[in-house]
Amino acid sequence: MDRRDVLKLSALASATGVLTLAPVNFAAASDSAGSAGAPGSSSGQDLTRTVTSHLPTGVADFVYLPVEVPRGIRQIAVSYTYDRPAVPAGTLGNACDIGIFDQHGTDLGGRGFRGWSGGARTEFAISAEEATPGYLAGPVEAGTWYVVLGPYTVAPQGLDYSVTVTLTPGDRGRTPKPDYPPEQVAGRGRGWYRGDCHLHTVHSDGKRTLEQLAALARAAKLDFINSSDHNTSSAHPFLGPLAGDDLLILTGEEVTTRNGHFLAIGLDGGEFVDWRYRARDDAFDSFARQIRRAGGIVVPAHPYGTSLASQWKFGYDNVDAIEVWNGPWTTDDELSLLTWDNLLTGAVRRGDGHWVPAMGNSDAHRDPDVVGLPQTVVLADGLNRHALQAGIRAGHSWIAENAGVQLAFTASGPHGEHAGIGDRLPVAPDADVTVSLTVSGVPADSLLRLVSDEGQVFAAPLPASGAISWQTTASLAAYVRAEVRHPAPAGSPAGIPGPAAAITNPIWLGRK
């Protein structure tokens, strides 16, 4: 990078770096690439500027290109390219994301956010009337806007890039009123509701439209879904017409940081959650609080994800649930499940009654990804935003691979005590406890497992009745949870169970 092009270089809490370049000024421009007229002139012609430069390895996480936007602009459009040189085997090549902030600035969690497409798009446009998916429609006000580049990975040779900004003069136009989905489905009382809270569309790196997503959710027999495109709330204003008496749609976001991804589930419509920080920036807790103030819950996604920067590094002290099952069952789900189980045993040691429930979601992006594989089945007082969130936070839920899987899991004591999934059975340490599991809608060769804080305590092939029971005491098992597993694939290591068909949250045993 030419040092003369650098306006300032700062670091946030010695971690996430920010590099701000010299501004692009349209005030006195006369580019051959655009037009003869200046923005706001009677000619009405576009004006274009292109900036090319080089980013070295080790560059900041976010590189800001200020753009001085004059008055009288109707639309701002941005396109970019970057090189992808060959790299040695095992070495990461170039990958660079893009987004934009408006005249309100780039402060973390501030008002300036106007859109993000990551690496899914090479161009976008914003006006008052409309915006490219991933971006927020609204007036193009005068002031300093910021095109933000996110050099996700940089090859040893560095990254050569080109950014083209085009301003179109004209009347500012009018922004359509957002049509957020309703927060409840009337007339739906206490019951078990099936949902998928991790889904992507063309508003981030998905290939499905919002209409296609809603249709697939209905085909999967889901009761609710959560909009969770990466690092943007741009889908929220368009979701209202897609909801109905048969489908509740929550507005959310997948917050995609450089140290892991997390779901903000059930936010107020239009709420945006910033992602520009790392674990060592000490910023996560403030955004977790923001999510809860906006009516949402916080759920780390795919904690052992295999893509770069998707592994969860922020800990589990300030989350509402954990996504232990993400899409078709793979090794990283097994690792997430084991981590969650260790967190449950940690809750036993603490004895404070606080524990983190599990959930599962599809993370579906495009064909052939299956919406609702898996899905979280939640016991809620109604099919509404806050009741569903309360059920997820309380662990009154279990995970199924599809809507055909049915499950009942209970524990009972000697004097009529009874508890369901996520509940506590208040019995004396030596009191006899009967744990019962009934399953249907799974293959006949499925394996039923019961797991306590001591590990697997019971395993049996699925009986013809679909029901098993097991006896224990609270002194022997602080909690019991159930799993339904497919047979292990041929060649699997001994002792490793097959893919999951269903997983429950625990039932806690004992008065304490």
PDB file of N, CA and C in Angstrom, residues 108-110 253 255 262 264 267-268 270-275 277 283-298 318 385:
ATOM      1  N   LEU A 108     -18.495   1.625  16.152  1.00  0.00           N
ATOM      2  CA  LEU A 108     -18.979   0.287  16.460  1.00  0.00           C
ATOM      3  C   LEU A 108     -20.344   0.386  17.131  1.00  0.00           C
ATOM      4  N   GLY A 109     -21.336  -0.265  16.526  1.00  0.00           N
ATOM      5  CA  GLY A 109     -22.683  -0.214  17.057  1.00  0.00           C
ATOM      6  C   GLY A 109     -23.407   1.088  16.811  1.00  0.00           C
ATOM      7  N   GLY A 110     -22.859   1.953  15.951  1.00  0.00           N
ATOM      8  CA  GLY A 110     -23.454   3.255  15.685  1.00  0.00           C
ATOM      9  C   GLY A 110     -24.578   3.194  14.664  1.00  0.00           C
ATOM     10  N   GLU A 253     -30.625 -12.107  12.935  1.00  0.00           N
ATOM     11  CA  GLU A 253     -29.365 -11.893  12.207  1.00  0.00           C
ATOM     12  C   GLU A 253     -28.390 -12.980  12.621  1.00  0.00           C
ATOM     13  N   VAL A 255     -24.709 -12.982  13.351  1.00  0.00           N
ATOM     14  CA  VAL A 255     -23.626 -12.034  13.577  1.00  0.00           C
ATOM     15  C   VAL A 255     -22.325 -12.787  13.343  1.00  0.00           C
ATOM     16  N   PHE A 262     -22.757 -16.011  15.780  1.00  0.00           N
ATOM     17  CA  PHE A 262     -23.857 -16.265  16.709  1.00  0.00           C
ATOM     18  C   PHE A 262     -25.154 -15.717  16.147  1.00  0.00           C
ATOM     19  N   ALA A 264     -28.731 -13.943  16.548  1.00  0.00           N
ATOM     20  CA  ALA A 264     -29.617 -13.058  17.293  1.00  0.00           C
ATOM     21  C   ALA A 264     -31.026 -13.425  16.841  1.00  0.00           C
ATOM     22  N   LEU A 267     -35.287 -10.520  17.102  1.00  0.00           N
ATOM     23  CA  LEU A 267     -35.046  -9.105  17.381  1.00  0.00           C
ATOM     24  C   LEU A 267     -36.263  -8.265  17.008  1.00  0.00           C
ATOM     25  N   ASP A 268     -36.303  -7.054  17.537  1.00  0.00           N
ATOM     26  CA  ASP A 268     -37.249  -6.078  17.020  1.00  0.00           C
ATOM     27  C   ASP A 268     -36.976  -5.884  15.530  1.00  0.00           C
ATOM     28  N   GLY A 270     -35.966  -4.539  12.125  1.00  0.00           N
ATOM     29  CA  GLY A 270     -35.036  -3.498  11.725  1.00  0.00           C
ATOM     30  C   GLY A 270     -33.812  -3.361  12.599  1.00  0.00           C
ATOM     31  N   GLU A 271     -33.744  -4.095  13.711  1.00  0.00           N
ATOM     32  CA  GLU A 271     -32.577  -3.994  14.600  1.00  0.00           C
ATOM     33  C   GLU A 271     -31.350  -4.599  13.926  1.00  0.00           C
ATOM     34  N   PHE A 272     -30.233  -3.878  13.984  1.00  0.00           N
ATOM     35  CA  PHE A 272     -28.964  -4.339  13.415  1.00  0.00           C
ATOM     36  C   PHE A 272     -27.966  -4.560  14.536  1.00  0.00           C
ATOM     37  N   VAL A 273     -27.221  -5.657  14.465  1.00  0.00           N
ATOM     38  CA  VAL A 273     -26.204  -6.001  15.457  1.00  0.00           C
ATOM     39  C   VAL A 273     -24.843  -6.007  14.775  1.00  0.00           C
ATOM     40  N   ASP A 274     -23.916  -5.224  15.307  1.00  0.00           N
ATOM     41  CA  ASP A 274     -22.589  -5.091  14.702  1.00  0.00           C
ATOM     42  C   ASP A 274     -21.777  -6.374  14.905  1.00  0.00           C
ATOM     43  N   TRP A 275     -20.822  -6.571  14.019  1.00  0.00           N
ATOM     44  CA  TRP A 275     -20.003  -7.790  14.010  1.00  0.00           C
ATOM     45  C   TRP A 275     -18.508  -7.498  13.972  1.00  0.00           C
ATOM     46  N   TYR A 277     -15.674  -7.092  15.576  1.00  0.00           N
ATOM     47  CA  TYR A 277     -14.855  -7.234  16.783  1.00  0.00           C
ATOM     48  C   TYR A 277     -14.412  -8.682  16.900  1.00  0.00           C
ATOM     49  N   ALA A 283     -15.949  -6.861  23.497  1.00  0.00           N
ATOM     50  CA  ALA A 283     -17.137  -6.168  22.994  1.00  0.00           C
ATOM     51  C   ALA A 283     -18.370  -7.054  22.964  1.00  0.00           C
ATOM     52  N   PHE A 284     -18.193  -8.361  23.007  1.00  0.00           N
ATOM     53  CA  PHE A 284     -19.325  -9.281  22.829  1.00  0.00           C
ATOM     54  C   PHE A 284     -20.428  -9.038  23.853  1.00  0.00           C
ATOM     55  N   ASP A 285     -20.067  -8.862  25.105  1.00  0.00           N
ATOM     56  CA  ASP A 285     -21.093  -8.719  26.140  1.00  0.00           C
ATOM     57  C   ASP A 285     -22.002  -7.528  25.880  1.00  0.00           C
ATOM     58  N   SER A 286     -21.446  -6.441  25.379  1.00  0.00           N
ATOM     59  CA  SER A 286     -22.279  -5.262  25.125  1.00  0.00           C
ATOM     60  C   SER A 286     -23.279  -5.542  24.011  1.00  0.00           C
ATOM     61  N   PHE A 287     -22.891  -6.332  23.023  1.00  0.00           N
ATOM     62  CA  PHE A 287     -23.825  -6.643  21.939  1.00  0.00           C
ATOM     63  C   PHE A 287     -24.826  -7.706  22.356  1.00  0.00           C
ATOM     64  N   ALA A 288     -24.421  -8.608  23.267  1.00  0.00           N
ATOM     65  CA  ALA A 288     -25.407  -9.533  23.839  1.00  0.00           C
ATOM     66  C   ALA A 288     -26.484  -8.755  24.588  1.00  0.00           C
ATOM     67  N   ARG A 289     -26.074  -7.719  25.314  1.00  0.00           N
ATOM     68  CA  ARG A 289     -27.058  -6.886  26.009  1.00  0.00           C
ATOM     69  C   ARG A 289     -27.960  -6.155  25.026  1.00  0.00           C
ATOM     70  N   GLN A 290     -27.375  -5.657  23.936  1.00  0.00           N
ATOM     71  CA  GLN A 290     -28.184  -4.992  22.914  1.00  0.00           C
ATOM     72  C   GLN A 290     -29.252  -5.929  22.372  1.00  0.00           C
ATOM     73  N   ILE A 291     -28.866  -7.164  22.089  1.00  0.00           N
ATOM     74  CA  ILE A 291     -29.812  -8.133  21.535  1.00  0.00           C
ATOM     75  C   ILE A 291     -30.963  -8.362  22.498  1.00  0.00           C
ATOM     76  N   ARG A 292     -30.661  -8.482  23.774  1.00  0.00           N
ATOM     77  CA  ARG A 292     -31.743  -8.718  24.738  1.00  0.00           C
ATOM     78  C   ARG A 292     -32.614  -7.476  24.918  1.00  0.00           C
ATOM     79  N   ARG A 293     -32.012  -6.291  24.864  1.00  0.00           N
ATOM     80  CA  ARG A 293     -32.826  -5.069  24.921  1.00  0.00           C
ATOM     81  C   ARG A 293     -33.765  -4.986  23.730  1.00  0.00           C
ATOM     82  N   ALA A 294     -33.337  -5.529  22.595  1.00  0.00           N
ATOM     83  CA  ALA A 294     -34.162  -5.522  21.387  1.00  0.00           C
ATOM     84  C   ALA A 294     -35.080  -6.734  21.320  1.00  0.00           C
ATOM     85  N   GLY A 295     -35.242  -7.425  22.448  1.00  0.00           N
ATOM     86  CA  GLY A 295     -36.189  -8.518  22.528  1.00  0.00           C
ATOM     87  C   GLY A 295     -35.712  -9.838  21.996  1.00  0.00           C
ATOM     88  N   GLY A 296     -34.402  -9.982  21.751  1.00  0.00           N
ATOM     89  CA  GLY A 296     -33.879 -11.210  21.162  1.00  0.00           C
ATOM     90  C   GLY A 296     -33.156 -12.091  22.150  1.00  0.00           C
ATOM     91  N   ILE A 297     -32.692 -13.226  21.666  1.00  0.00           N
ATOM     92  CA  ILE A 297     -31.845 -14.132  22.443  1.00  0.00           C
ATOM     93  C   ILE A 297     -30.567 -14.410  21.667  1.00  0.00           C
ATOM     94  N   VAL A 298     -29.537 -14.856  22.395  1.00  0.00           N
ATOM     95  CA  VAL A 298     -28.176 -15.005  21.873  1.00  0.00           C
ATOM     96  C   VAL A 298     -27.816 -16.486  21.823  1.00  0.00           C
ATOM     97  N   ASN A 318     -22.461 -15.808  28.594  1.00  0.00           N
ATOM     98  CA  ASN A 318     -23.469 -14.783  28.319  1.00  0.00           C
ATOM     99  C   ASN A 318     -24.284 -15.152  27.084  1.00  0.00           C
ATOM    100  N   ARG A 385     -43.456 -14.690  19.560  1.00  0.00           N
ATOM    101  CA  ARG A 385     -42.027 -14.423  19.707  1.00  0.00           C
ATOM    102  C   ARG A 385     -41.532 -14.659  21.133  1.00  0.00           C
TER     103      ARG A 385
END
